[in-house]
């Protein structure tokens, strides 16, 4: 089915030409910089993001570290008990 402009199923030739012009353009301002300029921009962005971070206080850091160490010790104990149980089960089954 067609209308006054052209086929509904097929885009106009003008639309395809406009799309190809848009796709051929690369990067804007960032595309024109050399490798060192892009690297400098990358490091500036890293520093800007690190300034936004809310760093924990020393007491918060101590608390978080303690919680993590206690959790790891509990998990080590749990895995040890389960491993010992499987070891005994294998000894019982296979002799």
mmCIF file with all atom_site columns, C-alpha atoms in Angstrom, residues 4-74:
data_model
loop_
_atom_site.group_PDB
_atom_site.id
_atom_site.type_symbol
_atom_site.label_atom_id
_atom_site.label_alt_id
_atom_site.label_comp_id
_atom_site.label_asym_id
_atom_site.label_entity_id
_atom_site.label_seq_id
_atom_site.pdbx_PDB_ins_code
_atom_site.Cartn_x
_atom_site.Cartn_y
_atom_site.Cartn_z
_atom_site.occupancy
_atom_site.B_iso_or_equiv
_atom_site.pdbx_formal_charge
_atom_site.auth_seq_id
_atom_site.auth_comp_id
_atom_site.auth_asym_id
_atom_site.auth_atom_id
_atom_site.pdbx_PDB_model_num
ATOM 1  C CA . UNK A 1 4  ? 1.380  10.328  -1.472 1.00 0.00 ? 4  UNK A CA 1
ATOM 2  C CA . UNK A 1 5  ? 4.960  10.197  -0.118 1.00 0.00 ? 5  UNK A CA 1
ATOM 3  C CA . UNK A 1 6  ? 5.876  6.627   -1.060 1.00 0.00 ? 6  UNK A CA 1
ATOM 4  C CA . UNK A 1 7  ? 5.771  3.089   0.205  1.00 0.00 ? 7  UNK A CA 1
ATOM 5  C CA . UNK A 1 8  ? 4.930  2.511   3.828  1.00 0.00 ? 8  UNK A CA 1
ATOM 6  C CA . UNK A 1 9  ? 7.112  -0.586  3.943  1.00 0.00 ? 9  UNK A CA 1
ATOM 7  C CA . UNK A 1 10 ? 10.160 0.970   2.308  1.00 0.00 ? 10 UNK A CA 1
ATOM 8  C CA . UNK A 1 11 ? 11.763 4.199   3.603  1.00 0.00 ? 11 UNK A CA 1
ATOM 9  C CA . UNK A 1 12 ? 12.249 7.081   1.198  1.00 0.00 ? 12 UNK A CA 1
ATOM 10 C CA . UNK A 1 13 ? 15.630 7.532   -0.472 1.00 0.00 ? 13 UNK A CA 1
ATOM 11 C CA . UNK A 1 14 ? 16.022 10.895  1.297  1.00 0.00 ? 14 UNK A CA 1
ATOM 12 C CA . UNK A 1 15 ? 15.608 9.196   4.675  1.00 0.00 ? 15 UNK A CA 1
ATOM 13 C CA . UNK A 1 16 ? 18.286 6.615   3.843  1.00 0.00 ? 16 UNK A CA 1
ATOM 14 C CA . UNK A 1 17 ? 20.722 9.336   2.754  1.00 0.00 ? 17 UNK A CA 1
ATOM 15 C CA . UNK A 1 18 ? 20.111 11.295  5.962  1.00 0.00 ? 18 UNK A CA 1
ATOM 16 C CA . UNK A 1 19 ? 20.652 8.158   8.064  1.00 0.00 ? 19 UNK A CA 1
ATOM 17 C CA . UNK A 1 20 ? 23.934 7.341   6.330  1.00 0.00 ? 20 UNK A CA 1
ATOM 18 C CA . UNK A 1 21 ? 25.202 10.904  6.942  1.00 0.00 ? 21 UNK A CA 1
ATOM 19 C CA . UNK A 1 22 ? 24.414 10.602  10.635 1.00 0.00 ? 22 UNK A CA 1
ATOM 20 C CA . UNK A 1 23 ? 26.132 7.225   10.917 1.00 0.00 ? 23 UNK A CA 1
ATOM 21 C CA . UNK A 1 24 ? 29.353 8.360   9.239  1.00 0.00 ? 24 UNK A CA 1
ATOM 22 C CA . UNK A 1 25 ? 30.012 11.054  11.828 1.00 0.00 ? 25 UNK A CA 1
ATOM 23 C CA . UNK A 1 26 ? 32.292 9.846   14.628 1.00 0.00 ? 26 UNK A CA 1
ATOM 24 C CA . UNK A 1 27 ? 32.691 10.892  18.217 1.00 0.00 ? 27 UNK A CA 1
ATOM 25 C CA . UNK A 1 28 ? 32.327 14.661  18.097 1.00 0.00 ? 28 UNK A CA 1
ATOM 26 C CA . UNK A 1 29 ? 34.970 16.429  20.196 1.00 0.00 ? 29 UNK A CA 1
ATOM 27 C CA . UNK A 1 30 ? 36.277 13.198  21.724 1.00 0.00 ? 30 UNK A CA 1
ATOM 28 C CA . UNK A 1 31 ? 36.929 11.649  18.324 1.00 0.00 ? 31 UNK A CA 1
ATOM 29 C CA . UNK A 1 32 ? 39.297 14.462  17.347 1.00 0.00 ? 32 UNK A CA 1
ATOM 30 C CA . UNK A 1 33 ? 41.652 14.044  20.322 1.00 0.00 ? 33 UNK A CA 1
ATOM 31 C CA . UNK A 1 34 ? 44.706 11.856  20.062 1.00 0.00 ? 34 UNK A CA 1
ATOM 32 C CA . UNK A 1 35 ? 45.457 8.889   22.308 1.00 0.00 ? 35 UNK A CA 1
ATOM 33 C CA . UNK A 1 36 ? 47.125 11.056  24.960 1.00 0.00 ? 36 UNK A CA 1
ATOM 34 C CA . UNK A 1 37 ? 44.183 13.450  25.015 1.00 0.00 ? 37 UNK A CA 1
ATOM 35 C CA . UNK A 1 38 ? 41.741 10.577  25.472 1.00 0.00 ? 38 UNK A CA 1
ATOM 36 C CA . UNK A 1 39 ? 43.922 9.110   28.224 1.00 0.00 ? 39 UNK A CA 1
ATOM 37 C CA . UNK A 1 40 ? 44.073 12.467  30.024 1.00 0.00 ? 40 UNK A CA 1
ATOM 38 C CA . UNK A 1 41 ? 40.283 12.783  29.728 1.00 0.00 ? 41 UNK A CA 1
ATOM 39 C CA . UNK A 1 42 ? 39.885 9.282   31.154 1.00 0.00 ? 42 UNK A CA 1
ATOM 40 C CA . UNK A 1 43 ? 42.024 10.101  34.205 1.00 0.00 ? 43 UNK A CA 1
ATOM 41 C CA . UNK A 1 44 ? 40.213 13.413  34.756 1.00 0.00 ? 44 UNK A CA 1
ATOM 42 C CA . UNK A 1 45 ? 36.911 11.538  34.732 1.00 0.00 ? 45 UNK A CA 1
ATOM 43 C CA . UNK A 1 46 ? 38.260 8.993   37.231 1.00 0.00 ? 46 UNK A CA 1
ATOM 44 C CA . UNK A 1 47 ? 39.330 11.750  39.612 1.00 0.00 ? 47 UNK A CA 1
ATOM 45 C CA . UNK A 1 48 ? 35.972 13.507  39.228 1.00 0.00 ? 48 UNK A CA 1
ATOM 46 C CA . UNK A 1 49 ? 34.123 10.277  40.085 1.00 0.00 ? 49 UNK A CA 1
ATOM 47 C CA . UNK A 1 50 ? 36.365 9.584   43.098 1.00 0.00 ? 50 UNK A CA 1
ATOM 48 C CA . UNK A 1 51 ? 35.537 13.040  44.463 1.00 0.00 ? 51 UNK A CA 1
ATOM 49 C CA . UNK A 1 52 ? 31.843 12.073  44.446 1.00 0.00 ? 52 UNK A CA 1
ATOM 50 C CA . UNK A 1 53 ? 32.440 8.978   46.589 1.00 0.00 ? 53 UNK A CA 1
ATOM 51 C CA . UNK A 1 54 ? 31.302 9.145   50.210 1.00 0.00 ? 54 UNK A CA 1
ATOM 52 C CA . UNK A 1 55 ? 34.225 7.562   52.023 1.00 0.00 ? 55 UNK A CA 1
ATOM 53 C CA . UNK A 1 56 ? 33.568 5.717   55.324 1.00 0.00 ? 56 UNK A CA 1
ATOM 54 C CA . UNK A 1 57 ? 34.935 7.041   58.596 1.00 0.00 ? 57 UNK A CA 1
ATOM 55 C CA . UNK A 1 58 ? 37.591 5.076   60.464 1.00 0.00 ? 58 UNK A CA 1
ATOM 56 C CA . UNK A 1 59 ? 35.028 3.628   62.898 1.00 0.00 ? 59 UNK A CA 1
ATOM 57 C CA . UNK A 1 60 ? 32.726 2.568   60.050 1.00 0.00 ? 60 UNK A CA 1
ATOM 58 C CA . UNK A 1 61 ? 35.671 0.976   58.266 1.00 0.00 ? 61 UNK A CA 1
ATOM 59 C CA . UNK A 1 62 ? 36.639 -0.924  61.435 1.00 0.00 ? 62 UNK A CA 1
ATOM 60 C CA . UNK A 1 63 ? 33.055 -2.111  61.882 1.00 0.00 ? 63 UNK A CA 1
ATOM 61 C CA . UNK A 1 64 ? 32.734 -3.246  58.260 1.00 0.00 ? 64 UNK A CA 1
ATOM 62 C CA . UNK A 1 65 ? 36.082 -5.037  58.397 1.00 0.00 ? 65 UNK A CA 1
ATOM 63 C CA . UNK A 1 66 ? 35.140 -6.823  61.615 1.00 0.00 ? 66 UNK A CA 1
ATOM 64 C CA . UNK A 1 67 ? 31.802 -7.931  60.168 1.00 0.00 ? 67 UNK A CA 1
ATOM 65 C CA . UNK A 1 68 ? 33.501 -9.297  57.051 1.00 0.00 ? 68 UNK A CA 1
ATOM 66 C CA . UNK A 1 69 ? 36.161 -11.184 59.043 1.00 0.00 ? 69 UNK A CA 1
ATOM 67 C CA . UNK A 1 70 ? 33.543 -12.700 61.382 1.00 0.00 ? 70 UNK A CA 1
ATOM 68 C CA . UNK A 1 71 ? 31.401 -13.736 58.404 1.00 0.00 ? 71 UNK A CA 1
ATOM 69 C CA . UNK A 1 72 ? 34.383 -15.356 56.665 1.00 0.00 ? 72 UNK A CA 1
ATOM 70 C CA . UNK A 1 73 ? 35.347 -17.259 59.837 1.00 0.00 ? 73 UNK A CA 1
ATOM 71 C CA . UNK A 1 74 ? 31.755 -18.519 60.222 1.00 0.00 ? 74 UNK A CA 1
#
